[in-house]
Amino acid sequence: MTRVIIIGYMGSGKTTLGRALSRSLHLPFYDLDWYIETRMHRTVSQLFAERGEEGFRKVERNMLHEVAEFENVIISCGGGTPCFFDNMDYLNAQGDTVYLKASPEVLCAHLKMARTERPLIKGKEEGELKLFIEEQLQLREPFYSRARYMLNVDVLDNRDKIQQSVEQLRTMLDI
C-alpha cells in the first residue's frame, strides 16, 4: 500500500508536486483543503471567518483523519496541518511524510499573488509578508522537520524541474 503525505509551508508546491506525483504513480490525489471545502460546502476562507482559526483547525483535524485512511493515495496537507493537535504524529503513523522545504524568499515570491485568497496572509504588504513567513517558518519548522523525508523545492519553477522533483521523490520513497 502506498500513502504519501506531503507537508510544508503554503506556497511550497505541495499541490503541484502532489498532483505530478499522483499522475506518475497513477494514484488518486487529495488536497486536504479541497477535501475540506468539498465536504463542508465552504471555502477555507469562509471557515476561518465563521469559526476562527481554532474552529477551522478542529474541522481540518477531523477531515485529515478521514482522508489519511484512504489507501494508495497521494495527499497534500495545508501548511498548518502538521502543527496542531497530534497531527504530525498521526501523519507519520499513516504513511510516508515528505516535507517540501523552501526558503522564505521563494515562498514570498510564490505567495505575493495569492495574498487575497489565503486567510493568514490576506492584505499583507510584501515586506510584512516576508517577515510573517520567516516568523511562521520558525514556529513550524519543529513540526515540519519531523517528516520522514525532506525535499528542497527552491527550484520548482518549471515543468522540467517539477518532473525532476517527482523522480527524486520516487527514488527517495522507493516507489
PDB file of C-alpha atoms in Angstrom:
ATOM      1  CA  MET A   1       0.000   0.000   0.000  1.00  0.00           C
ATOM      2  CA  THR A   2       1.233   3.478  -0.887  1.00  0.00           C
ATOM      3  CA  ARG A   3       0.260   6.531   1.123  1.00  0.00           C
ATOM      4  CA  VAL A   4       2.417   9.623   0.598  1.00  0.00           C
ATOM      5  CA  ILE A   5       1.577  12.677   2.684  1.00  0.00           C
ATOM      6  CA  ILE A   6       3.125  15.973   1.593  1.00  0.00           C
ATOM      7  CA  ILE A   7       3.604  18.795   4.087  1.00  0.00           C
ATOM      8  CA  GLY A   8       5.261  22.202   4.011  1.00  0.00           C
ATOM      9  CA  TYR A   9       4.515  25.883   4.171  1.00  0.00           C
ATOM     10  CA  MET A  10       1.843  27.419   1.951  1.00  0.00           C
ATOM     11  CA  GLY A  11       3.261  28.181  -1.467  1.00  0.00           C
ATOM     12  CA  SER A  12       5.897  25.436  -1.302  1.00  0.00           C
ATOM     13  CA  GLY A  13       4.314  23.449  -4.147  1.00  0.00           C
ATOM     14  CA  LYS A  14       2.524  20.723  -2.203  1.00  0.00           C
ATOM     15  CA  THR A  15      -0.426  20.614  -4.591  1.00  0.00           C
ATOM     16  CA  THR A  16       1.688  20.999  -7.735  1.00  0.00           C
ATOM     17  CA  LEU A  17       4.136  18.266  -6.769  1.00  0.00           C
ATOM     18  CA  GLY A  18       1.419  16.076  -5.258  1.00  0.00           C
ATOM     19  CA  ARG A  19      -0.583  16.154  -8.473  1.00  0.00           C
ATOM     20  CA  ALA A  20       2.509  15.414 -10.573  1.00  0.00           C
ATOM     21  CA  LEU A  21       3.490  12.511  -8.301  1.00  0.00           C
ATOM     22  CA  SER A  22      -0.037  11.089  -8.391  1.00  0.00           C
ATOM     23  CA  ARG A  23      -0.028  11.191 -12.223  1.00  0.00           C
ATOM     24  CA  SER A  24       3.372   9.495 -12.288  1.00  0.00           C
ATOM     25  CA  LEU A  25       2.185   6.705  -9.970  1.00  0.00           C
ATOM     26  CA  HIS A  26      -1.381   6.504 -11.338  1.00  0.00           C
ATOM     27  CA  LEU A  27      -2.761   7.064  -7.842  1.00  0.00           C
ATOM     28  CA  PRO A  28      -5.553   9.377  -6.665  1.00  0.00           C
ATOM     29  CA  PHE A  29      -4.520  12.771  -5.304  1.00  0.00           C
ATOM     30  CA  TYR A  30      -6.249  14.560  -2.436  1.00  0.00           C
ATOM     31  CA  ASP A  31      -5.524  18.134  -1.428  1.00  0.00           C
ATOM     32  CA  LEU A  32      -6.746  18.371   2.175  1.00  0.00           C
ATOM     33  CA  ASP A  33      -8.002  21.958   1.799  1.00  0.00           C
ATOM     34  CA  TRP A  34     -10.029  20.999  -1.277  1.00  0.00           C
ATOM     35  CA  TYR A  35     -11.335  17.935   0.516  1.00  0.00           C
ATOM     36  CA  ILE A  36     -12.455  20.116   3.433  1.00  0.00           C
ATOM     37  CA  GLU A  37     -14.147  22.574   1.082  1.00  0.00           C
ATOM     38  CA  THR A  38     -15.993  19.772  -0.716  1.00  0.00           C
ATOM     39  CA  ARG A  39     -17.151  18.089   2.488  1.00  0.00           C
ATOM     40  CA  MET A  40     -18.072  21.300   4.325  1.00  0.00           C
ATOM     41  CA  HIS A  41     -19.525  23.193   1.323  1.00  0.00           C
ATOM     42  CA  ARG A  42     -17.489  26.219   2.407  1.00  0.00           C
ATOM     43  CA  THR A  43     -14.134  27.634   1.354  1.00  0.00           C
ATOM     44  CA  VAL A  44     -11.238  27.571   3.792  1.00  0.00           C
ATOM     45  CA  SER A  45     -11.526  31.376   3.976  1.00  0.00           C
ATOM     46  CA  GLN A  46     -15.219  31.114   4.879  1.00  0.00           C
ATOM     47  CA  LEU A  47     -14.479  28.518   7.549  1.00  0.00           C
ATOM     48  CA  PHE A  48     -11.759  30.761   9.031  1.00  0.00           C
ATOM     49  CA  ALA A  49     -14.167  33.729   9.015  1.00  0.00           C
ATOM     50  CA  GLU A  50     -17.057  31.752  10.534  1.00  0.00           C
ATOM     51  CA  ARG A  51     -15.182  29.625  13.072  1.00  0.00           C
ATOM     52  CA  GLY A  52     -11.855  31.371  13.615  1.00  0.00           C
ATOM     53  CA  GLU A  53      -8.542  29.562  13.277  1.00  0.00           C
ATOM     54  CA  GLU A  54      -9.229  27.262  16.242  1.00  0.00           C
ATOM     55  CA  GLY A  55     -12.568  26.154  14.806  1.00  0.00           C
ATOM     56  CA  PHE A  56     -11.046  25.632  11.381  1.00  0.00           C
ATOM     57  CA  ARG A  57      -8.213  23.524  12.847  1.00  0.00           C
ATOM     58  CA  LYS A  58     -10.758  21.216  14.511  1.00  0.00           C
ATOM     59  CA  VAL A  59     -12.545  20.697  11.197  1.00  0.00           C
ATOM     60  CA  GLU A  60      -9.179  20.196   9.491  1.00  0.00           C
ATOM     61  CA  ARG A  61      -8.166  17.531  12.017  1.00  0.00           C
ATOM     62  CA  ASN A  62     -11.411  15.614  11.522  1.00  0.00           C
ATOM     63  CA  MET A  63     -11.095  15.734   7.736  1.00  0.00           C
ATOM     64  CA  LEU A  64      -7.428  14.718   7.977  1.00  0.00           C
ATOM     65  CA  HIS A  65      -8.454  11.598   9.865  1.00  0.00           C
ATOM     66  CA  GLU A  66     -10.853  10.736   7.033  1.00  0.00           C
ATOM     67  CA  VAL A  67      -8.538  11.273   4.088  1.00  0.00           C
ATOM     68  CA  ALA A  68      -5.454   9.758   5.750  1.00  0.00           C
ATOM     69  CA  GLU A  69      -7.280   6.436   5.999  1.00  0.00           C
ATOM     70  CA  PHE A  70      -7.546   6.146   2.196  1.00  0.00           C
ATOM     71  CA  GLU A  71      -5.200   3.602   0.650  1.00  0.00           C
ATOM     72  CA  ASN A  72      -2.909   4.054  -2.352  1.00  0.00           C
ATOM     73  CA  VAL A  73      -3.122   7.836  -2.385  1.00  0.00           C
ATOM     74  CA  ILE A  74      -1.061  10.987  -2.501  1.00  0.00           C
ATOM     75  CA  ILE A  75      -2.232  13.641  -0.010  1.00  0.00           C
ATOM     76  CA  SER A  76      -1.143  17.250   0.341  1.00  0.00           C
ATOM     77  CA  CYS A  77      -1.893  18.952   3.648  1.00  0.00           C
ATOM     78  CA  GLY A  78      -2.483  22.582   4.443  1.00  0.00           C
ATOM     79  CA  GLY A  79       0.597  24.440   5.658  1.00  0.00           C
ATOM     80  CA  GLY A  80      -0.560  24.479   9.277  1.00  0.00           C
ATOM     81  CA  THR A  81      -1.953  20.953   9.412  1.00  0.00           C
ATOM     82  CA  PRO A  82       1.142  19.285  10.964  1.00  0.00           C
ATOM     83  CA  CYS A  83       1.411  21.988  13.650  1.00  0.00           C
ATOM     84  CA  PHE A  84      -1.812  21.390  15.575  1.00  0.00           C
ATOM     85  CA  PHE A  85      -3.072  18.703  17.932  1.00  0.00           C
ATOM     86  CA  ASP A  86      -1.181  15.424  17.435  1.00  0.00           C
ATOM     87  CA  ASN A  87      -1.384  15.746  13.666  1.00  0.00           C
ATOM     88  CA  MET A  88       2.315  15.217  12.922  1.00  0.00           C
ATOM     89  CA  ASP A  89       2.441  12.005  14.952  1.00  0.00           C
ATOM     90  CA  TYR A  90      -0.734  10.848  13.222  1.00  0.00           C
ATOM     91  CA  LEU A  91       0.640  11.678   9.759  1.00  0.00           C
ATOM     92  CA  ASN A  92       3.857   9.769  10.416  1.00  0.00           C
ATOM     93  CA  ALA A  93       1.838   6.780  11.615  1.00  0.00           C
ATOM     94  CA  GLN A  94      -0.341   6.849   8.484  1.00  0.00           C
ATOM     95  CA  GLY A  95       2.244   6.986   5.710  1.00  0.00           C
ATOM     96  CA  ASP A  96       5.427   8.368   4.217  1.00  0.00           C
ATOM     97  CA  THR A  97       5.570  12.047   5.149  1.00  0.00           C
ATOM     98  CA  VAL A  98       7.534  14.398   2.912  1.00  0.00           C
ATOM     99  CA  TYR A  99       8.435  17.954   3.898  1.00  0.00           C
ATOM    100  CA  LEU A 100       8.779  20.293   0.913  1.00  0.00           C
ATOM    101  CA  LYS A 101      11.292  22.820   2.183  1.00  0.00           C
ATOM    102  CA  ALA A 102      11.589  26.236   0.539  1.00  0.00           C
ATOM    103  CA  SER A 103      13.363  29.435   1.545  1.00  0.00           C
ATOM    104  CA  PRO A 104      11.382  32.447   2.798  1.00  0.00           C
ATOM    105  CA  GLU A 105      12.369  34.338  -0.369  1.00  0.00           C
ATOM    106  CA  VAL A 106      10.948  31.644  -2.656  1.00  0.00           C
ATOM    107  CA  LEU A 107       7.790  31.317  -0.552  1.00  0.00           C
ATOM    108  CA  CYS A 108       7.293  35.084  -0.581  1.00  0.00           C
ATOM    109  CA  ALA A 109       7.656  35.163  -4.372  1.00  0.00           C
ATOM    110  CA  HIS A 110       5.101  32.349  -4.730  1.00  0.00           C
ATOM    111  CA  LEU A 111       2.634  33.884  -2.269  1.00  0.00           C
ATOM    112  CA  LYS A 112       2.729  37.521  -3.390  1.00  0.00           C
ATOM    113  CA  MET A 113      -0.043  36.902  -5.884  1.00  0.00           C
ATOM    114  CA  ALA A 114      -2.193  34.840  -3.522  1.00  0.00           C
ATOM    115  CA  ARG A 115      -2.442  37.374  -0.688  1.00  0.00           C
ATOM    116  CA  THR A 116      -6.162  37.959  -1.181  1.00  0.00           C
ATOM    117  CA  GLU A 117      -7.047  34.247  -1.264  1.00  0.00           C
ATOM    118  CA  ARG A 118      -5.220  32.947   1.809  1.00  0.00           C
ATOM    119  CA  PRO A 119      -6.662  33.907   5.201  1.00  0.00           C
ATOM    120  CA  LEU A 120      -3.372  34.055   7.126  1.00  0.00           C
ATOM    121  CA  ILE A 121      -1.682  36.466   4.699  1.00  0.00           C
ATOM    122  CA  LYS A 122      -4.643  38.479   3.458  1.00  0.00           C
ATOM    123  CA  GLY A 123      -3.746  42.136   2.924  1.00  0.00           C
ATOM    124  CA  LYS A 124      -0.075  41.899   3.929  1.00  0.00           C
ATOM    125  CA  GLU A 125       2.375  44.109   2.023  1.00  0.00           C
ATOM    126  CA  GLU A 126       5.479  42.432   0.581  1.00  0.00           C
ATOM    127  CA  GLY A 127       7.774  43.365   3.495  1.00  0.00           C
ATOM    128  CA  GLU A 128       5.171  42.265   6.036  1.00  0.00           C
ATOM    129  CA  LEU A 129       4.613  39.070   4.095  1.00  0.00           C
ATOM    130  CA  LYS A 130       8.291  38.080   4.119  1.00  0.00           C
ATOM    131  CA  LEU A 131       8.598  38.819   7.851  1.00  0.00           C
ATOM    132  CA  PHE A 132       5.412  36.853   8.542  1.00  0.00           C
ATOM    133  CA  ILE A 133       6.715  33.874   6.537  1.00  0.00           C
ATOM    134  CA  GLU A 134      10.048  33.942   8.378  1.00  0.00           C
ATOM    135  CA  GLU A 135       8.303  34.020  11.767  1.00  0.00           C
ATOM    136  CA  GLN A 136       5.875  31.261  10.790  1.00  0.00           C
ATOM    137  CA  LEU A 137       8.667  29.040   9.477  1.00  0.00           C
ATOM    138  CA  GLN A 138      10.498  29.378  12.784  1.00  0.00           C
ATOM    139  CA  LEU A 139       7.385  28.217  14.623  1.00  0.00           C
ATOM    140  CA  ARG A 140       6.503  25.453  12.181  1.00  0.00           C
ATOM    141  CA  GLU A 141       9.952  24.036  11.396  1.00  0.00           C
ATOM    142  CA  PRO A 142       9.991  21.800  14.511  1.00  0.00           C
ATOM    143  CA  PHE A 143       6.842  20.109  13.195  1.00  0.00           C
ATOM    144  CA  TYR A 144       7.829  20.016   9.522  1.00  0.00           C
ATOM    145  CA  SER A 145      11.261  18.604  10.320  1.00  0.00           C
ATOM    146  CA  ARG A 146       9.632  15.539  11.895  1.00  0.00           C
ATOM    147  CA  ALA A 147       8.600  14.313   8.446  1.00  0.00           C
ATOM    148  CA  ARG A 148      10.348  11.123   7.383  1.00  0.00           C
ATOM    149  CA  TYR A 149      11.705  12.738   4.199  1.00  0.00           C
ATOM    150  CA  MET A 150      12.660  16.254   3.138  1.00  0.00           C
ATOM    151  CA  LEU A 151      12.922  17.655  -0.376  1.00  0.00           C
ATOM    152  CA  ASN A 152      14.303  21.110  -1.118  1.00  0.00           C
ATOM    153  CA  VAL A 153      11.921  22.798  -3.554  1.00  0.00           C
ATOM    154  CA  ASP A 154      13.543  26.193  -4.033  1.00  0.00           C
ATOM    155  CA  VAL A 155      13.735  25.449  -7.774  1.00  0.00           C
ATOM    156  CA  LEU A 156      10.210  24.207  -8.550  1.00  0.00           C
ATOM    157  CA  ASP A 157       9.618  26.830 -11.225  1.00  0.00           C
ATOM    158  CA  ASN A 158       9.037  24.916 -14.461  1.00  0.00           C
ATOM    159  CA  ARG A 159       7.759  21.560 -15.729  1.00  0.00           C
ATOM    160  CA  ASP A 160      11.204  20.005 -16.121  1.00  0.00           C
ATOM    161  CA  LYS A 161      12.137  20.840 -12.538  1.00  0.00           C
ATOM    162  CA  ILE A 162       8.793  19.540 -11.285  1.00  0.00           C
ATOM    163  CA  GLN A 163       9.404  16.275 -13.153  1.00  0.00           C
ATOM    164  CA  GLN A 164      12.933  16.065 -11.704  1.00  0.00           C
ATOM    165  CA  SER A 165      11.453  16.555  -8.233  1.00  0.00           C
ATOM    166  CA  VAL A 166       8.927  13.782  -8.871  1.00  0.00           C
ATOM    167  CA  GLU A 167      11.772  11.456  -9.862  1.00  0.00           C
ATOM    168  CA  GLN A 168      13.700  12.471  -6.728  1.00  0.00           C
ATOM    169  CA  LEU A 169      10.635  11.703  -4.620  1.00  0.00           C
ATOM    170  CA  ARG A 170      10.091   8.327  -6.276  1.00  0.00           C
ATOM    171  CA  THR A 171      13.728   7.409  -5.651  1.00  0.00           C
ATOM    172  CA  MET A 172      13.655   8.713  -2.079  1.00  0.00           C
ATOM    173  CA  LEU A 173      10.450   6.821  -1.293  1.00  0.00           C
ATOM    174  CA  ASP A 174      11.424   3.778  -3.375  1.00  0.00           C
ATOM    175  CA  ILE A 175       8.118   3.812  -5.298  1.00  0.00           C
TER     176      ILE A 175
END
